[in-house]
Amino acid sequence: MKIVVKKDKLEAAKYAARLLADELKANPETVFGLATGRTMEPLYAELCEIYKAEKLDFSKAVSFNLDEYAGLPGSDVNSYRAYMQMNLFDHVNFKSTNLPDGVAPDAEAEAVRYDNAIKAAGLDIQLLGIGNNGHIGFNEPGTAFDSRTRHVKLTDATIEQNQGLFPKPEDMPRYAFTMGIGTIMEAKKIILVATGAAKTGILAAAVAGKVTEDVPASVLQNHSNVIIVADEDAAAEVPAELIAAE
C-alpha cells in the first residue's frame, strides 16, 4: 500500500486524476471501476481538463461504476448515472459505460448480471472513496470480505449522510446496488481518495488498524497494489512512517 498525502483536496484530486490518465495512456483499453460522491467531483473535473489538454482517448476504454441507487432510472437527476454523465461521461469520449439498471424488474438478477459483466471484463483500476464509517461502495461495516455485487438496504447512517444531496431528503432511495468487497478486490489496482477532516479517524483505522469487517476499507491492506491519495486533513492521524516520500 502506497499512501500519498497532498496539501489539500484539489491537489489530491489532481494527483489521482493523473494516475487515471497515465493508466489510460499505458493501456487504451483500460477497464475502469469508477466512483461517485463529492470527493470525486474535483477529480473528474481535473481528468476532463487533462483529456482536453493532452487529447486523451477513452474510446477503447470501458467503465463500470461502483454502485447505483435502486428505484431510480438513469434519467433521474439524482441517479449515479446522471452524476457520471454530468461530471465525466458528457465531457470525454467513453463509448462503453456501465452502471446497474436502477429500475431492473428483478433486482437480484440484475446484481448477478452486473457482477458477471465486471468479472468477464476484468477491472484494471478501481477508484474508491471512503465513508465516515469505513464503507467502500455501499459495503457497510459487517459486510463479508468475499461479498459480490448485490442489492442492499441502505443503513440509516448512509441515508443521513447522503440525503442532503436530494432536493427532498425523503425522496432518497432506501436500497441500492453495489459491487461487493470481493468484486472490488479483484481489480488489478485500487486508488482510494480521502479528503477532509471528517475522514481523519476512519482513514487511519483503514490503513493502520486491524483488518476487520467492522472497517470495510481495511481489507485494502490485503491487496497487492493500492494507492491511497489523501489531503493533509484526512491523513492527520496516519502514522508518518506509512506515508510515501514525494
Short mmCIF file of C-alpha atoms in Angstrom, two decimals:
data_model
loop_
_atom_site.label_atom_id
_atom_site.label_comp_id
_atom_site.label_asym_id
_atom_site.label_seq_id
_atom_site.Cartn_x
_atom_site.Cartn_y
_atom_site.Cartn_z
CA MET A 1 0.00 0.00 0.00
CA LYS A 2 1.32 3.41 -1.01
CA ILE A 3 -0.05 6.43 0.85
CA VAL A 4 0.40 9.81 -0.83
CA VAL A 5 -0.51 12.98 1.05
CA LYS A 6 -1.21 16.26 -0.72
CA LYS A 7 -1.77 19.71 0.71
CA ASP A 8 -5.50 19.98 0.03
CA LYS A 9 -8.39 18.30 -1.73
CA LEU A 10 -7.63 19.97 -5.06
CA GLU A 11 -4.03 18.75 -5.08
CA ALA A 12 -5.20 15.28 -4.08
CA ALA A 13 -7.73 15.33 -6.92
CA LYS A 14 -5.08 16.39 -9.42
CA TYR A 15 -2.74 13.61 -8.32
CA ALA A 16 -5.44 10.93 -8.55
CA ALA A 17 -6.65 12.20 -11.93
CA ARG A 18 -3.11 11.97 -13.24
CA LEU A 19 -2.93 8.34 -12.12
CA LEU A 20 -6.09 7.57 -14.12
CA ALA A 21 -4.84 9.46 -17.16
CA ASP A 22 -1.49 7.67 -17.09
CA GLU A 23 -3.28 4.32 -16.80
CA LEU A 24 -5.25 5.11 -19.95
CA LYS A 25 -2.14 6.25 -21.83
CA ALA A 26 -0.39 3.00 -20.96
CA ASN A 27 -3.40 0.89 -21.93
CA PRO A 28 -6.07 2.46 -24.20
CA GLU A 29 -8.36 -0.49 -23.44
CA THR A 30 -8.29 0.07 -19.67
CA VAL A 31 -11.30 -1.21 -17.74
CA PHE A 32 -12.04 1.42 -15.11
CA GLY A 33 -14.07 0.97 -11.95
CA LEU A 34 -15.44 4.41 -11.13
CA ALA A 35 -16.98 6.02 -8.06
CA THR A 36 -19.26 8.95 -7.27
CA GLY A 37 -19.60 11.44 -4.43
CA ARG A 38 -18.35 14.89 -3.51
CA THR A 39 -14.75 13.69 -3.23
CA MET A 40 -14.73 12.66 -6.89
CA GLU A 41 -16.08 15.91 -8.36
CA PRO A 42 -12.76 17.82 -8.45
CA LEU A 43 -11.01 14.64 -9.62
CA TYR A 44 -13.32 14.26 -12.61
CA ALA A 45 -13.06 17.98 -13.37
CA GLU A 46 -9.27 17.63 -13.50
CA LEU A 47 -9.50 14.48 -15.63
CA CYS A 48 -11.67 16.36 -18.13
CA GLU A 49 -9.05 19.12 -18.28
CA ILE A 50 -6.31 16.56 -18.92
CA TYR A 51 -8.50 14.99 -21.61
CA LYS A 52 -8.71 18.30 -23.45
CA ALA A 53 -5.12 19.38 -22.92
CA GLU A 54 -3.45 16.07 -23.72
CA LYS A 55 -6.01 14.64 -26.15
CA LEU A 56 -6.73 11.53 -24.12
CA ASP A 57 -8.72 8.86 -25.89
CA PHE A 58 -11.30 6.89 -23.90
CA SER A 59 -12.93 5.38 -26.97
CA LYS A 60 -11.49 1.90 -26.39
CA ALA A 61 -11.78 2.02 -22.60
CA VAL A 62 -14.64 0.59 -20.55
CA SER A 63 -16.11 1.76 -17.26
CA PHE A 64 -18.12 0.04 -14.55
CA ASN A 65 -19.48 2.11 -11.71
CA LEU A 66 -19.16 1.02 -8.13
CA ASP A 67 -22.82 1.47 -7.27
CA GLU A 68 -26.22 2.88 -8.19
CA TYR A 69 -29.42 3.67 -6.35
CA ALA A 70 -32.23 1.16 -6.73
CA GLY A 71 -35.55 2.60 -7.81
CA LEU A 72 -34.13 5.47 -9.86
CA PRO A 73 -33.88 5.34 -13.65
CA GLY A 74 -30.64 6.59 -15.18
CA SER A 75 -32.53 9.64 -16.43
CA ASP A 76 -33.26 10.77 -12.86
CA VAL A 77 -31.06 13.71 -11.90
CA ASN A 78 -30.29 12.03 -8.56
CA SER A 79 -29.09 8.75 -10.07
CA TYR A 80 -25.41 7.94 -10.22
CA ARG A 81 -25.76 7.57 -13.98
CA ALA A 82 -26.79 11.24 -14.11
CA TYR A 83 -23.90 12.16 -11.82
CA MET A 84 -21.42 10.38 -14.08
CA GLN A 85 -22.86 11.97 -17.22
CA MET A 86 -22.64 15.44 -15.71
CA ASN A 87 -19.19 15.08 -14.19
CA LEU A 88 -17.38 12.90 -16.73
CA PHE A 89 -19.15 10.99 -19.48
CA ASP A 90 -20.60 14.04 -21.27
CA HIS A 91 -17.13 15.59 -21.48
CA VAL A 92 -14.93 12.72 -22.70
CA ASN A 93 -15.26 10.11 -25.44
CA PHE A 94 -16.08 6.97 -23.48
CA LYS A 95 -18.09 4.61 -25.69
CA SER A 96 -18.75 1.87 -23.13
CA THR A 97 -20.02 2.96 -19.72
CA ASN A 98 -21.82 0.61 -17.38
CA LEU A 99 -23.91 1.03 -14.25
CA PRO A 100 -26.52 -1.25 -12.71
CA ASP A 101 -30.05 -0.69 -14.00
CA GLY A 102 -31.71 1.01 -11.06
CA VAL A 103 -35.19 0.03 -12.22
CA ALA A 104 -34.49 -3.55 -13.29
CA PRO A 105 -37.62 -5.63 -12.58
CA ASP A 106 -35.58 -8.32 -10.80
CA ALA A 107 -33.01 -6.63 -8.55
CA GLU A 108 -31.25 -9.83 -7.55
CA ALA A 109 -30.87 -10.96 -11.15
CA GLU A 110 -29.57 -7.52 -12.12
CA ALA A 111 -26.90 -7.70 -9.42
CA VAL A 112 -25.74 -11.09 -10.68
CA ARG A 113 -25.74 -9.86 -14.29
CA TYR A 114 -23.64 -6.83 -13.37
CA ASP A 115 -21.17 -8.83 -11.32
CA ASN A 116 -20.73 -11.32 -14.16
CA ALA A 117 -20.12 -8.48 -16.62
CA ILE A 118 -17.44 -7.00 -14.35
CA LYS A 119 -15.79 -10.37 -13.89
CA ALA A 120 -15.78 -11.03 -17.64
CA ALA A 121 -14.22 -7.65 -18.44
CA GLY A 122 -11.70 -7.66 -15.56
CA LEU A 123 -11.13 -4.41 -13.68
CA ASP A 124 -7.75 -2.86 -14.36
CA ILE A 125 -8.13 0.01 -11.90
CA GLN A 126 -10.80 0.68 -9.31
CA LEU A 127 -11.44 4.15 -7.90
CA LEU A 128 -12.84 4.36 -4.37
CA GLY A 129 -13.88 6.87 -1.76
CA ILE A 130 -14.30 6.01 1.91
CA GLY A 131 -17.35 6.61 4.04
CA ASN A 132 -17.24 8.07 7.54
CA ASN A 133 -17.75 4.56 8.93
CA GLY A 134 -15.23 2.95 6.58
CA HIS A 135 -17.63 1.77 3.93
CA ILE A 136 -16.48 1.36 0.34
CA GLY A 137 -19.30 1.46 -2.17
CA PHE A 138 -22.36 0.58 -0.14
CA ASN A 139 -20.47 -2.15 1.70
CA GLU A 140 -21.24 -1.17 5.27
CA PRO A 141 -19.50 -2.38 8.45
CA GLY A 142 -20.06 -6.09 8.88
CA THR A 143 -20.04 -6.85 5.15
CA ALA A 144 -18.21 -10.08 4.35
CA PHE A 145 -14.89 -9.60 2.59
CA ASP A 146 -15.87 -12.17 -0.04
CA SER A 147 -19.17 -10.44 -0.89
CA ARG A 148 -20.19 -9.99 -4.52
CA THR A 149 -22.23 -7.34 -6.33
CA ARG A 150 -25.69 -7.28 -4.79
CA HIS A 151 -28.88 -5.38 -3.96
CA VAL A 152 -28.62 -3.89 -0.46
CA LYS A 153 -30.73 -1.98 2.05
CA LEU A 154 -29.03 1.27 2.96
CA THR A 155 -28.24 1.93 6.59
CA ASP A 156 -29.72 4.85 8.49
CA ALA A 157 -26.23 6.39 8.74
CA THR A 158 -25.71 6.28 4.98
CA ILE A 159 -29.18 7.67 4.33
CA GLU A 160 -28.49 10.53 6.74
CA GLN A 161 -25.11 11.21 5.11
CA ASN A 162 -26.44 11.23 1.53
CA GLN A 163 -29.99 12.56 1.72
CA GLY A 164 -28.80 16.17 1.75
CA LEU A 165 -27.91 15.68 -1.92
CA PHE A 166 -31.61 15.26 -2.74
CA PRO A 167 -33.88 18.30 -3.17
CA LYS A 168 -36.36 16.46 -0.96
CA PRO A 169 -34.37 14.33 1.52
CA GLU A 170 -37.32 11.98 1.95
CA ASP A 171 -37.03 11.06 -1.73
CA MET A 172 -33.67 9.36 -1.26
CA PRO A 173 -33.92 5.64 -2.12
CA ARG A 174 -33.60 3.14 0.71
CA TYR A 175 -31.96 0.47 -1.48
CA ALA A 176 -29.00 0.37 -3.86
CA PHE A 177 -26.80 -1.86 -5.95
CA THR A 178 -23.15 -2.12 -5.00
CA MET A 179 -20.08 -4.00 -6.11
CA GLY A 180 -19.15 -6.42 -3.36
CA ILE A 181 -15.87 -6.25 -1.50
CA GLY A 182 -14.78 -9.46 -3.20
CA THR A 183 -15.59 -7.89 -6.56
CA ILE A 184 -13.58 -4.75 -5.73
CA MET A 185 -10.60 -6.74 -4.51
CA GLU A 186 -10.29 -8.48 -7.89
CA ALA A 187 -9.21 -5.20 -9.51
CA LYS A 188 -5.55 -5.19 -10.52
CA LYS A 189 -5.01 -1.75 -8.99
CA ILE A 190 -7.06 0.26 -6.49
CA ILE A 191 -6.95 4.00 -5.85
CA LEU A 192 -8.74 5.31 -2.77
CA VAL A 193 -9.16 9.06 -2.40
CA ALA A 194 -9.89 10.58 1.02
CA THR A 195 -10.19 14.28 1.75
CA GLY A 196 -11.38 16.43 4.63
CA ALA A 197 -11.20 16.29 8.40
CA ALA A 198 -14.30 14.10 8.60
CA LYS A 199 -12.21 11.22 7.21
CA THR A 200 -9.26 11.61 9.61
CA GLY A 201 -10.03 8.88 12.11
CA ILE A 202 -11.51 6.36 9.73
CA LEU A 203 -8.67 6.66 7.22
CA ALA A 204 -6.12 5.95 9.96
CA ALA A 205 -8.17 2.95 11.07
CA ALA A 206 -8.41 1.66 7.50
CA VAL A 207 -4.70 1.86 6.69
CA ALA A 208 -3.06 1.28 10.08
CA GLY A 209 -5.63 -0.55 12.18
CA LYS A 210 -6.77 -4.15 12.35
CA VAL A 211 -8.09 -5.70 9.15
CA THR A 212 -11.68 -6.27 10.12
CA GLU A 213 -15.11 -6.38 8.55
CA ASP A 214 -16.08 -3.69 11.07
CA VAL A 215 -14.00 -1.29 8.91
CA PRO A 216 -14.65 -2.45 5.34
CA ALA A 217 -11.88 -0.32 3.80
CA SER A 218 -9.30 -2.05 5.99
CA VAL A 219 -9.47 -5.00 3.57
CA LEU A 220 -7.35 -2.91 1.20
CA GLN A 221 -4.36 -3.76 3.39
CA ASN A 222 -4.63 -7.24 1.87
CA HIS A 223 -4.42 -6.02 -1.73
CA SER A 224 -1.08 -6.05 -3.54
CA ASN A 225 -1.48 -2.78 -5.46
CA VAL A 226 -3.26 0.03 -3.61
CA ILE A 227 -2.60 3.76 -3.69
CA ILE A 228 -4.24 5.94 -1.05
CA VAL A 229 -4.40 9.61 -2.05
CA ALA A 230 -5.30 11.90 0.83
CA ASP A 231 -5.13 15.56 1.74
CA GLU A 232 -3.41 16.72 4.91
CA ASP A 233 -6.68 16.90 6.86
CA ALA A 234 -7.71 13.32 6.08
CA ALA A 235 -4.19 11.98 6.71
CA ALA A 236 -3.65 13.81 10.01
CA GLU A 237 -3.71 10.59 12.08
CA VAL A 238 -1.99 8.27 9.58
CA PRO A 239 1.34 7.15 11.04
CA ALA A 240 4.15 9.14 9.42
CA GLU A 241 6.15 6.02 8.62
CA LEU A 242 3.37 4.83 6.30
CA ILE A 243 3.35 7.97 4.16
CA ALA A 244 5.34 7.85 0.93
CA ALA A 245 8.09 10.41 0.43
CA GLU A 246 7.35 12.68 -2.53
#
